[in-house]
Coordinates of C-alpha atoms and ligand atoms in Angstrom, one line a residue:
X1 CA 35.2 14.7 68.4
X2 CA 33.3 11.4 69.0
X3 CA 30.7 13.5 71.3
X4 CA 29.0 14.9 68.5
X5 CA 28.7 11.8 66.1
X6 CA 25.4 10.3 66.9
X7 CA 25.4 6.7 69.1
X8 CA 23.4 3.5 67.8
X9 CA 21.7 2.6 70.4
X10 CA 20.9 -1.2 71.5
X11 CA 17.1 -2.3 71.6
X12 CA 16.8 -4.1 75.4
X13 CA 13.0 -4.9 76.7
X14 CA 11.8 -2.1 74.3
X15 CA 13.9 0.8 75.5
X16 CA 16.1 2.5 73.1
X17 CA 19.8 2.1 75.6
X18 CA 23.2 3.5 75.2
X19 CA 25.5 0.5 74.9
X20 CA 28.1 1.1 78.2
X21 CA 31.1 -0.7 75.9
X22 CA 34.2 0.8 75.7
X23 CA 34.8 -0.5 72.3
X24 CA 32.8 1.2 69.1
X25 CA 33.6 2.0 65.3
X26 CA 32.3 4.3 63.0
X27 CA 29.2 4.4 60.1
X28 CA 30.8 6.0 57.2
X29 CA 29.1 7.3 54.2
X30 CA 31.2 5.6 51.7
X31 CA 30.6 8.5 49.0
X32 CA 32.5 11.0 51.6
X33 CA 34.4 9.2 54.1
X34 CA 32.0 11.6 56.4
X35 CA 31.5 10.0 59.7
X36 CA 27.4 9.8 59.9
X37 CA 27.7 7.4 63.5
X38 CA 29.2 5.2 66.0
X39 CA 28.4 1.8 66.6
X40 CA 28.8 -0.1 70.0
X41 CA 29.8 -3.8 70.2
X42 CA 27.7 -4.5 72.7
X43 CA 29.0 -6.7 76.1
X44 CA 28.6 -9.9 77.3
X45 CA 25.8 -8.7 79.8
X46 CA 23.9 -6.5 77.6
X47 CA 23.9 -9.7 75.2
X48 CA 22.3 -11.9 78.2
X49 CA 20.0 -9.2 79.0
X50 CA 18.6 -9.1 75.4
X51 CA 18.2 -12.9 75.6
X52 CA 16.7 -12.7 78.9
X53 CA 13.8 -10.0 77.7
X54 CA 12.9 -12.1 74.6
X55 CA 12.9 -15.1 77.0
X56 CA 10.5 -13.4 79.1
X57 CA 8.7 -12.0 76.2
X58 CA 8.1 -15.3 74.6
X59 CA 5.7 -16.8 77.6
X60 CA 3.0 -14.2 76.7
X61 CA 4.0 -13.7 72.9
X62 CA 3.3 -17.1 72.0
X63 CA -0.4 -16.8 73.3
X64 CA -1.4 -13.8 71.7
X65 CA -4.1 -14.9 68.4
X66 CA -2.9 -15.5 64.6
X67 CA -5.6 -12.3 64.9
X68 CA -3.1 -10.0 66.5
X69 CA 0.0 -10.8 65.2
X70 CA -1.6 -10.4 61.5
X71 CA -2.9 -6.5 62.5
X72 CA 0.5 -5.5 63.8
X73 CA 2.5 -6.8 60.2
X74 CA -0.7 -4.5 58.4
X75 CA 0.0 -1.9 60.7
X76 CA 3.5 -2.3 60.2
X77 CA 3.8 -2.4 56.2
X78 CA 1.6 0.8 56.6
X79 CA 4.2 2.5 58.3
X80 CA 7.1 1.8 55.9
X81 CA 5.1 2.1 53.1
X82 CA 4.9 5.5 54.7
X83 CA 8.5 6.4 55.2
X84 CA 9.7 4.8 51.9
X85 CA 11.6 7.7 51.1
X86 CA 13.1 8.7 54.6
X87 CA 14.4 5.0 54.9
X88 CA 15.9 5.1 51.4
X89 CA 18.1 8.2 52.1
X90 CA 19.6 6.5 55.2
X91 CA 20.3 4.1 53.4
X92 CA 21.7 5.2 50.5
X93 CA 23.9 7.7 52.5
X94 CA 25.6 4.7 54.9
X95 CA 25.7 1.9 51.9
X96 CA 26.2 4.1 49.0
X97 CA 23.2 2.3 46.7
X98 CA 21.5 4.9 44.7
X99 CA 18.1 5.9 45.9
X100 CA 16.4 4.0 43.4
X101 CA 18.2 0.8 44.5
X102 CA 17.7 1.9 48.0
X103 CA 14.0 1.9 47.6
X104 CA 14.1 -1.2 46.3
X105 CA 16.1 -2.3 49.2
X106 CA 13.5 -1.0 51.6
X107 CA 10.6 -2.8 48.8
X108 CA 11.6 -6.3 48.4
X109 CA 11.8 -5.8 52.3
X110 CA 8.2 -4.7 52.3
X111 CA 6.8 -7.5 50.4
X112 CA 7.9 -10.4 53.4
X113 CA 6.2 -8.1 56.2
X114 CA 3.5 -8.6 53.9
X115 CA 4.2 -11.8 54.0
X116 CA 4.2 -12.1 57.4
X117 CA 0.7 -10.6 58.0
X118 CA -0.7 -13.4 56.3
X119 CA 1.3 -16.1 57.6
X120 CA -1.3 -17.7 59.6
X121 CA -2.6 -19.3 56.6
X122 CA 0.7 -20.9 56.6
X123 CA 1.2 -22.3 60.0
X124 CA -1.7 -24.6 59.7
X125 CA -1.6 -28.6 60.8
X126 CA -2.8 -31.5 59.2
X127 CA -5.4 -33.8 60.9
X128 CA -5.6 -37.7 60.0
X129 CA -9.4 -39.3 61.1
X130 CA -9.6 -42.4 62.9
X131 CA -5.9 -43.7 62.3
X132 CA -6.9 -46.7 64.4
X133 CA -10.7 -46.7 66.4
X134 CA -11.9 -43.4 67.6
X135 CA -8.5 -42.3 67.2
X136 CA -7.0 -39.2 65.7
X137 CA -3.8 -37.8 65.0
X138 CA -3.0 -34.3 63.9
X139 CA 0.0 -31.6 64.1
X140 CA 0.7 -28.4 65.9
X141 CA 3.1 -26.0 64.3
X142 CA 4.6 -24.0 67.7
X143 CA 6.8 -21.5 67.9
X144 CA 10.1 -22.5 68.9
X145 CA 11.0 -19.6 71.6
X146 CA 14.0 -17.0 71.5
X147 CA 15.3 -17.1 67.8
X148 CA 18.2 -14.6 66.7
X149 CA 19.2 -12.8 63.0
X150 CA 22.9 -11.9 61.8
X151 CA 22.5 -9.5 58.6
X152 CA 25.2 -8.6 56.2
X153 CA 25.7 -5.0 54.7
X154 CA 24.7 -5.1 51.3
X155 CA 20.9 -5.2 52.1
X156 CA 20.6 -3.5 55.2
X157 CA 16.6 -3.1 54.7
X158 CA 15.6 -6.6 53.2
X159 CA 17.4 -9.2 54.9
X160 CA 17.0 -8.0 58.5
X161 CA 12.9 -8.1 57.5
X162 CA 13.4 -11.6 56.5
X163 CA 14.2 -12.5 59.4
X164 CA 12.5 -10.8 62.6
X165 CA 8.6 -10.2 60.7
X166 CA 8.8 -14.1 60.0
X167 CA 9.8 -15.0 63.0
X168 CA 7.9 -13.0 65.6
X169 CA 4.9 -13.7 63.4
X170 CA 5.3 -17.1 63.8
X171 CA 4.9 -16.4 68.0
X172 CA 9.0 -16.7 68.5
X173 CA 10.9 -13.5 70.1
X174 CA 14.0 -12.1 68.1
X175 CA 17.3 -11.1 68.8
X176 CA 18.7 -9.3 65.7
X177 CA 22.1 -8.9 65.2
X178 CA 22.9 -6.1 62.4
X179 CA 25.5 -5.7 59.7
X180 CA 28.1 -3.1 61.9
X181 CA 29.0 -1.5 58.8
X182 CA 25.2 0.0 58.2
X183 CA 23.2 0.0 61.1
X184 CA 21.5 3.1 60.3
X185 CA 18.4 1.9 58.7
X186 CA 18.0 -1.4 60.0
X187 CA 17.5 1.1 63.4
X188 CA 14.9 2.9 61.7
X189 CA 12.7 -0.2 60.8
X190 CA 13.4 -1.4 64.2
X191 CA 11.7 1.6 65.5
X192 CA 9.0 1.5 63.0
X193 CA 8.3 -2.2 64.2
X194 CA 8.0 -0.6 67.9
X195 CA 5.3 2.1 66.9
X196 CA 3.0 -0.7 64.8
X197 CA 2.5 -2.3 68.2
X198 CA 5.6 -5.0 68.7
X199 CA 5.3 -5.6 72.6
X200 CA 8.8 -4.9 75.2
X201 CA 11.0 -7.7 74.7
X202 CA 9.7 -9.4 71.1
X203 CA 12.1 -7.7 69.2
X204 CA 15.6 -7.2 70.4
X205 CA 18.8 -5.3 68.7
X206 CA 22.4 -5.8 70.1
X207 CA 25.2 -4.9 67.8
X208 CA 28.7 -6.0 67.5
X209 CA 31.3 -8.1 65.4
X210 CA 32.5 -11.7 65.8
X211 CA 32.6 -11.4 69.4
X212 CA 28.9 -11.5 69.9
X213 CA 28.2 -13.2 66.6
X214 CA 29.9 -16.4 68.8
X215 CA 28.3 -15.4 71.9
X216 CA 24.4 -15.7 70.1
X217 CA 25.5 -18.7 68.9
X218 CA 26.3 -20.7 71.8
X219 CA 23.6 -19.0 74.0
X220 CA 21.8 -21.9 75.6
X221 CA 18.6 -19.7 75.6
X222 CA 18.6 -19.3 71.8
X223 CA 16.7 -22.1 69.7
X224 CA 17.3 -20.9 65.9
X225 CA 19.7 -18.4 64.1
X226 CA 19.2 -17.0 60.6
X227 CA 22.2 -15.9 59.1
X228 CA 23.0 -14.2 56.0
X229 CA 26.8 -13.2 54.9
X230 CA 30.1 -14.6 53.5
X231 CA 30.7 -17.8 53.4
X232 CA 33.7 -17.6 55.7
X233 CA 31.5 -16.3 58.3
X234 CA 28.2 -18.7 57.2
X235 CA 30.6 -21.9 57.8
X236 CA 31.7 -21.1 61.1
X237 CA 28.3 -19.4 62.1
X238 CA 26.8 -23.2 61.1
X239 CA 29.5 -25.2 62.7
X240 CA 29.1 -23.4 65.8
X241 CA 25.7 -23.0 66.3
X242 CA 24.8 -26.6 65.4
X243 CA 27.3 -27.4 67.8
X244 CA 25.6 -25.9 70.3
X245 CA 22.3 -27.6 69.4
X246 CA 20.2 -24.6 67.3
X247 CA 18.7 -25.0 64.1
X248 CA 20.8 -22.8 61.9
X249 CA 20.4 -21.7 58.1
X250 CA 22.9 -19.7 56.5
X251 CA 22.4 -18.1 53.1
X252 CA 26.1 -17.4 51.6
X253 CA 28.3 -16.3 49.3
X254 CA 27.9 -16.6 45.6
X255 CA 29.6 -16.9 42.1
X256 CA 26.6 -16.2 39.6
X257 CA 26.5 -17.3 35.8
X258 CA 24.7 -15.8 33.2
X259 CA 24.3 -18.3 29.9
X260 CA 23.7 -16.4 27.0
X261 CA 22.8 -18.6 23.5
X262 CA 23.2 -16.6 20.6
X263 CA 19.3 -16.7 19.5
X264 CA 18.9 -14.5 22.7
X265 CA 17.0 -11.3 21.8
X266 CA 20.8 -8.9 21.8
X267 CA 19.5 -5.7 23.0
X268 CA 17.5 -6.6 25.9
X269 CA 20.5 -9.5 27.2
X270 CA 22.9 -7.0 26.9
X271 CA 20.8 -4.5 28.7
X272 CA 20.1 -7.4 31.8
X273 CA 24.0 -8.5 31.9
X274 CA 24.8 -4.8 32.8
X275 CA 21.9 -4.1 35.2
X276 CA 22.5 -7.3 37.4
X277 CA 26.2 -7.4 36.8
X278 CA 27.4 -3.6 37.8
X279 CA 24.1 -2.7 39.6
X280 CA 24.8 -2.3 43.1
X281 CA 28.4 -1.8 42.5
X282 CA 27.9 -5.8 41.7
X283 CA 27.2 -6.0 45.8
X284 CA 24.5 -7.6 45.7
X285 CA 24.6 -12.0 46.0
X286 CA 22.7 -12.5 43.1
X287 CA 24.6 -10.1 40.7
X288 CA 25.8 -11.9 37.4
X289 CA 29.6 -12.0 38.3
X290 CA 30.2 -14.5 35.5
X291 CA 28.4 -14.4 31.5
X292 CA 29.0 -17.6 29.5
X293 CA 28.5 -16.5 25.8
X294 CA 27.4 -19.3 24.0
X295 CA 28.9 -20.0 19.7
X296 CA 27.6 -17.4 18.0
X297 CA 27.1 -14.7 21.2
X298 CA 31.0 -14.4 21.7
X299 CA 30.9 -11.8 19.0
X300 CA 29.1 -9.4 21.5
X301 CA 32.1 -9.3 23.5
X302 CA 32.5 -5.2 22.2
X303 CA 29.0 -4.5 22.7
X304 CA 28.8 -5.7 25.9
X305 CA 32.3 -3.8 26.7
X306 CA 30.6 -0.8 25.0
X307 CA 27.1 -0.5 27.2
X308 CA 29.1 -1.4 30.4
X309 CA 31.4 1.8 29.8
X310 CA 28.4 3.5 29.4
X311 CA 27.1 3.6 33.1
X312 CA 27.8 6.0 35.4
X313 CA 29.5 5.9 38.7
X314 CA 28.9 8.2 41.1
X315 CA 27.1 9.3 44.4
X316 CA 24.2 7.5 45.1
X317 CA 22.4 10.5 46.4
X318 CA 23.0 11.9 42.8
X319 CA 20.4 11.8 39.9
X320 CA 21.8 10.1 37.2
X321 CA 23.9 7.9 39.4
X322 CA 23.9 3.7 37.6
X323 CA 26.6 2.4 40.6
X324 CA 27.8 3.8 43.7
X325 CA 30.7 3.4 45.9
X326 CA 31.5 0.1 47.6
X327 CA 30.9 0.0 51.4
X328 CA 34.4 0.5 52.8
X329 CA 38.0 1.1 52.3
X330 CA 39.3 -2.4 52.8
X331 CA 36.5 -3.6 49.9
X332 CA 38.2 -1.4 47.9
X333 CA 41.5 -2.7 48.3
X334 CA 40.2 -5.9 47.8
X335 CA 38.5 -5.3 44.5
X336 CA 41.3 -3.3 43.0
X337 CA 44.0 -6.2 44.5
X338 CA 41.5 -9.3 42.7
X339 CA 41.4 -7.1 39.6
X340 CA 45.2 -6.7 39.6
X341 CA 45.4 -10.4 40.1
X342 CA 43.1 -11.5 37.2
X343 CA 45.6 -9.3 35.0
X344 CA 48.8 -11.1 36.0
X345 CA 47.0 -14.3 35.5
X346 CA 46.5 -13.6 32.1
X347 CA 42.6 -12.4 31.8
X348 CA 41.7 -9.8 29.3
X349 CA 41.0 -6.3 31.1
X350 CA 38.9 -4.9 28.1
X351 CA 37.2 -2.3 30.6
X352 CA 39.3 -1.2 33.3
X353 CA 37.1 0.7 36.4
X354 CA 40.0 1.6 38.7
X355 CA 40.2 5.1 40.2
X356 CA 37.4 7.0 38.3
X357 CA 37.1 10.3 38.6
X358 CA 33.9 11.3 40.3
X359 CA 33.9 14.6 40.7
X360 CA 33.3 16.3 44.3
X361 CA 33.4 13.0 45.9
X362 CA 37.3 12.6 45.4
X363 CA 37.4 10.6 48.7
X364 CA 34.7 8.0 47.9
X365 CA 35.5 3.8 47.6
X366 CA 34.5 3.7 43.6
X367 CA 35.7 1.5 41.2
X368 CA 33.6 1.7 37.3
X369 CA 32.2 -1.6 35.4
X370 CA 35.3 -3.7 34.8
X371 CA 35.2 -6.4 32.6
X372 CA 37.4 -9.3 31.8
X373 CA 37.2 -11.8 28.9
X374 CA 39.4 -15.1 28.8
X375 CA 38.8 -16.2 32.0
X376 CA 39.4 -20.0 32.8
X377 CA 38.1 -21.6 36.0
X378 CA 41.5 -21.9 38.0
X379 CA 41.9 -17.9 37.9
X380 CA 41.7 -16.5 41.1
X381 CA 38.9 -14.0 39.3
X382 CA 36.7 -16.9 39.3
X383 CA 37.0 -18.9 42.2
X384 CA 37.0 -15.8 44.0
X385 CA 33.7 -13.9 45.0
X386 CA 34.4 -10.2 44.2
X387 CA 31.6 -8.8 45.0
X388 CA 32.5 -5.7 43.3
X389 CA 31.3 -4.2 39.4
X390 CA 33.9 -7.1 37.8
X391 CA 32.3 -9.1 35.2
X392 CA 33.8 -12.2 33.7
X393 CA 33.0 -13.4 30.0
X394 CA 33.7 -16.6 29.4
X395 CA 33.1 -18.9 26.4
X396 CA 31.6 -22.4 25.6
X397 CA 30.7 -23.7 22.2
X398 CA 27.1 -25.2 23.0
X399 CA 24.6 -24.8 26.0
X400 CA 25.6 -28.6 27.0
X401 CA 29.5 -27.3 28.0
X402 CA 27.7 -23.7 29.4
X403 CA 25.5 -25.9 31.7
X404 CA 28.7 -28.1 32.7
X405 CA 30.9 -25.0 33.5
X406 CA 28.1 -23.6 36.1
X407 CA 27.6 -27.1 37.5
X408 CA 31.3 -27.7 38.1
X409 CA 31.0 -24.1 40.1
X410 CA 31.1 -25.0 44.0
X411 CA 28.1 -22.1 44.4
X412 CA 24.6 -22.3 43.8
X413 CA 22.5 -19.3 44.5
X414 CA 21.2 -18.2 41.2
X415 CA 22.0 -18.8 37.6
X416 CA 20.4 -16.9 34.5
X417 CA 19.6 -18.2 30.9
X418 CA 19.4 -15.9 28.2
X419 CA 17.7 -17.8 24.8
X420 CA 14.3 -17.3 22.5
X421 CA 14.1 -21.2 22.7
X422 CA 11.2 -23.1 24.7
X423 CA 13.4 -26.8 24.1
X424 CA 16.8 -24.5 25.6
X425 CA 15.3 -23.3 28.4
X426 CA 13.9 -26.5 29.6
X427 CA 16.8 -28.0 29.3
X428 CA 18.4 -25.6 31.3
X429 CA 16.4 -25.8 34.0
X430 CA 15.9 -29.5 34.0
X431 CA 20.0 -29.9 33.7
X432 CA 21.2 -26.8 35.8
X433 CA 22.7 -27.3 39.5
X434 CA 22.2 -24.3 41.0
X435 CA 18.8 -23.0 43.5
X436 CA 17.1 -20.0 41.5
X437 CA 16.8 -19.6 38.1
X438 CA 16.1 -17.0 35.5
X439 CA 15.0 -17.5 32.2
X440 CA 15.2 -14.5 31.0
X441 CA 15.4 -13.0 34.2
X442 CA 19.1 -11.9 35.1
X443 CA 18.5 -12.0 39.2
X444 CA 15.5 -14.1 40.0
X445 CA 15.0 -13.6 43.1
X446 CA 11.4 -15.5 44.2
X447 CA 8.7 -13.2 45.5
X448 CA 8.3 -13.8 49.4
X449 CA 5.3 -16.6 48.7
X450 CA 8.1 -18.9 47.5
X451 CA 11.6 -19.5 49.3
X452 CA 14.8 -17.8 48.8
X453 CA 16.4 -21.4 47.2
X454 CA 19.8 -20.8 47.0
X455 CA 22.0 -24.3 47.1
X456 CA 24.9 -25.8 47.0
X457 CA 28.5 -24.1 48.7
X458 CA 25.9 -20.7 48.8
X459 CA 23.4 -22.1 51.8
X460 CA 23.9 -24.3 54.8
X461 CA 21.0 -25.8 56.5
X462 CA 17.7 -27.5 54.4
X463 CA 15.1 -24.0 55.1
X464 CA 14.8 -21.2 53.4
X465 CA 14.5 -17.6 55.0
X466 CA 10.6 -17.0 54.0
X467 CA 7.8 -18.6 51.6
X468 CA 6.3 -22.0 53.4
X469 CA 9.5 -23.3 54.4
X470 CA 10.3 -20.3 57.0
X471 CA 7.2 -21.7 58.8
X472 CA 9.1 -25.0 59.2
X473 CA 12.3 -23.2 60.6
X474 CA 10.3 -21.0 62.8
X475 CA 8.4 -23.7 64.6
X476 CA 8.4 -26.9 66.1
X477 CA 6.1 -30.0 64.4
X478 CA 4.1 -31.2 67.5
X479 CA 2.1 -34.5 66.9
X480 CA -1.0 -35.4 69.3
X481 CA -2.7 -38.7 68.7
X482 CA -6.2 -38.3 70.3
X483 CA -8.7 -40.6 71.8
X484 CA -12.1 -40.1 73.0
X485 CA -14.4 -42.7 74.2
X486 CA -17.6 -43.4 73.3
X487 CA -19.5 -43.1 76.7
X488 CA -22.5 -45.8 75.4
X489 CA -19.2 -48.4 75.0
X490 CA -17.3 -47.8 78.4
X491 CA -20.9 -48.0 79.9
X492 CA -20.6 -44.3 81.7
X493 CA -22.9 -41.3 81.2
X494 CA -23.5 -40.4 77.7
X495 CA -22.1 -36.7 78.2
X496 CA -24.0 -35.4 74.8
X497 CA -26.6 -35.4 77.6
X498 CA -24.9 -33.2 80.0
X499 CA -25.1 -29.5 80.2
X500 CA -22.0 -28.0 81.2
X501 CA -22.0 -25.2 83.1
Ligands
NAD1 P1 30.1 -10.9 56.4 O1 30.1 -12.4 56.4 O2 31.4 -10.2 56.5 O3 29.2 -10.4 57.6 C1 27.9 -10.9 57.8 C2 27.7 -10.8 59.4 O4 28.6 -11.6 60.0 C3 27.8 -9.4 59.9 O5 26.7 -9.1 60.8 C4 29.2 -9.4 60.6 O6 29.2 -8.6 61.7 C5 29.3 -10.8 61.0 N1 30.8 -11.2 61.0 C6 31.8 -10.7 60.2 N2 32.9 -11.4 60.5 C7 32.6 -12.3 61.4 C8 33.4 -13.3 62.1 N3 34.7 -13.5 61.8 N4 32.8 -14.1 62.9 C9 31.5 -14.0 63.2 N5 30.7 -13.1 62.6 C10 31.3 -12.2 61.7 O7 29.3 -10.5 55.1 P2 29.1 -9.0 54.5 O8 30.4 -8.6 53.9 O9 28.4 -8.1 55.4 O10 28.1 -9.3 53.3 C11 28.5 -9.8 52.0 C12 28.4 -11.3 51.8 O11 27.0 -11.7 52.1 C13 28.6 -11.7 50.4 O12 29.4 -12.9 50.5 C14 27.3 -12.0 49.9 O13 27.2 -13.0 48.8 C15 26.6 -12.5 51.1 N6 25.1 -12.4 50.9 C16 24.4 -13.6 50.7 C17 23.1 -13.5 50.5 C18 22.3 -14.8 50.2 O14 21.1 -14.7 50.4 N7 22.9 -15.9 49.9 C19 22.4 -12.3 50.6 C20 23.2 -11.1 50.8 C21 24.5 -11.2 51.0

């Protein structure tokens, strides 16, 4: 009964189109199994004619003033400040998030088109006076043409806005390449972007899998590509499009450690190792996947156990709700086959999440907080991202072997320390190898005036996806060394003297 499911349509030269691919898959509310849409993966042509509009797009778009570009992000942060709500609920119903995290999805979002409004006091040169006699150099930061975005599913609000506000604010033109599994509300910001003024052609949405994932990167008409996802996916999307001569960063997968000394104040750690370790359903590529109690903090191994068995799992839609379902079927699987895994390898399951009963939503992908203590680096637990509510305790019997066991960690996106000590922390920060870090903070994320900083095995390429350094990714550094000459030297007119008319 396919004729009745509602179709996700493709964004070509401003018009809203019906993708005429044979080849589509369905958006599933995870909580229900419930069919909410289908999907197209979008052809070859309609792909080149995407390209084509935002090629045509960019000769005007990168005249118009820092001015205009600026009004349309205000106009546009108006308009999803205005629909917060509305774009929560789609997203909640085709991730599964509960609306509280959805808002905060749709928030964090918010904050880089902000960002983006303001980014003209950014994309400023430098100037250098007289570098040799009546000489000057200086710098102009240009937009580099048609860029494109590939999103993942577990922020289907956030990451697509750090990609296409940055970009087209910066005078490029966008191709935007969504997560298939949750389209939904990525669509609805699109359309938002439309009504605060984005011109035919700026903004462009095809959707698809690894078919057309390959086909934007090796598009000759292309010039950068953001891309946020596995690391499977990141690797290839970096090898390929570097290939074929873009500038690529890829923000990846992640294996997140929280460090927790036993002078830590008890209450409030525990309380932040729950939140940023089972929130989300632990989808999320900052979630603390891994706690390193330090000495004395092994003996809140129950307690921790305890709070964790506290949260509910449920619908996001519900009221109440702590974690929701995870995004599909095959995720799932997954978790449950890692979790049966760590147990044969010998980890402790001291809180086992499989198959929870949530009633009325017998059909939906949950798994509860699971927790595993005795973990060694060479399970498959811990070299493994789950990306699912599975938290591993280690131990270490001083910060010195805690700090060792994160840096020996292939990943890098963001680490946590948990302590009342000034001297510990710094330490920490100073010694730690690894691109965001909390003090305190279990998932510190940097507001959108600094860079997203995650290193190591978790990013490919040397920018970040907002702050200053987007500005570098999203243009090109022109140099123009200038001379004038002095009309009383080369003997000519003095042209001080000349009205032009
Ligand atoms: P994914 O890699 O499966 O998908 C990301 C994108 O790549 C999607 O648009 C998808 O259509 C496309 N894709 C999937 N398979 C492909 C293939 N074989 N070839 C080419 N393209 C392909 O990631 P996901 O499951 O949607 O998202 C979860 C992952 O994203 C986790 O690993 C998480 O850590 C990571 N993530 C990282 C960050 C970060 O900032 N570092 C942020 C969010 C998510």
């Amino acid at each position: 009964m396919t004729h009745s499911i509602p179709s996700i349509k493709l964004l070509i030269d401003g018009q809203f189109v019906e993708s005429t691919t044979s080849q589509w898959r369905e958006v599933v509310d995870p909580a229900t199994q419930q069919v909410l849409a289908r999907v197209p993966f979008a052809s070859e042509a309609e792909l080149n004619a995407a390209v084509a509009s935002a090629a045509a797009a960019f000769k005007t778009w990168r005249k118009t003033s820092i001015g205009t570009r600026a009004r349309l992000f205000l106009k546009y942060q108006q308009l999803i400040r205005e629909n917060l709500k509305e774009l929560a609920a789609i997203l909640s119903a085709e991730q599964g998030k509960t609306l509280a995290d959805a808002e905060g999805d749709v928030f964090r979002g918010l904050e880089v088109v902000e960002h983006a409004a303001g980014i003209g006091n950014l994309q400023l040169g430098e100037l250098a006076n007289n570098v040799a006699g009546g000489v000057d150099t200086y710098t102009l930061l240009q937009p580099l043409g048609v860029c494109a975005g590939i999103t993942p599913f577990n922020f289907p609000a956030m990451i697509p806005l750090w990609m296409f506000p940055m970009a087209i604010a910066t005078g490029n033109t966008f191709v935007l390449k969504p997560s298939e599994q949750d389209p939904m509300v990525t669509m609805r910001l699109v359309e938002l972007a439309l009504e605060a003024g984005v011109p035919p052609g700026v903004l462009n949405v095809v959707h698809g899998g690894a078919e057309v994932v390959d086909r934007l990167c090796d598009h000759p008409d292309i010039k950068a590509l953001s891309f946020v996802g596995s690391s499977r996916v990141g690797a290839h999307v970096y090898q390929r499009a570097s290939q074929a001569g873009k500038r690529v960063q890829c923000m990846m997968g992640a294996k997140n450690h929280a460090v927790v000394l036993p002078d830590a104040h008890k209450e409030q750690t525990l309380n932040s190792l729950a939140g940023a370790a089972f929130g989300a359903a632990g989808q999320r590529c900052m979630a603390i996947s891994v706690a390193v109690l330090v000495g004395a903090a092994r003996d809140w191994l129950p307690e921790l156990v305890a709070k964790a068995a506290t949260l509910k799992v449920g619908a996001g839609s519900k009221p109440g709700t702590d974690l929701g379902p995870l995004i599909s079927r095959a995720a799932l699987d997954r978790v449950g086959s890692l979790i049966e895994q760590g147990v044969r390898e010998g980890a402790r399951l001291e809180l086992d999440g499989r198959n929870p009963v949530v009633a009325g939503y017998e059909q939906g992908n949950f798994v509860g907080p699971t927790l595993f203590s005795g973990v060694t680096p060479g399970m498959s637990l811990y070299r493994e991202e789950i990306f699912g509510p599975v938290l591993c305790v280690m131990q270490a019997e001083t910060l010195d072997e805690a700090i060792a066991i994160v840096n020996a960690n292939p990943h890098g996106n963001g680490t946590a320390l948990f302590t009342r000590s000034g001297a510990a922390a710094r330490h920490f920060q100073e010694e730690i190898e690894v691109g965001q870090v909390g003090i305190n903070v279990p998932i510190p994320v940097p507001v959108p005036i600094f860079s997203f900083t995650g290193s190591r095995a978790s990013k490919l390429g040397d920018l970040g996806p907002y702050g200053k350094q987007v500005v570098q990714f999203y243009t090109q550094t022109k140099t123009v060394t200038q001379r004038w000459f002095d009309e009383n030297e080369v003997g000519g007119p003095v042209n001080t003297t000349i009205t032009l008319k």
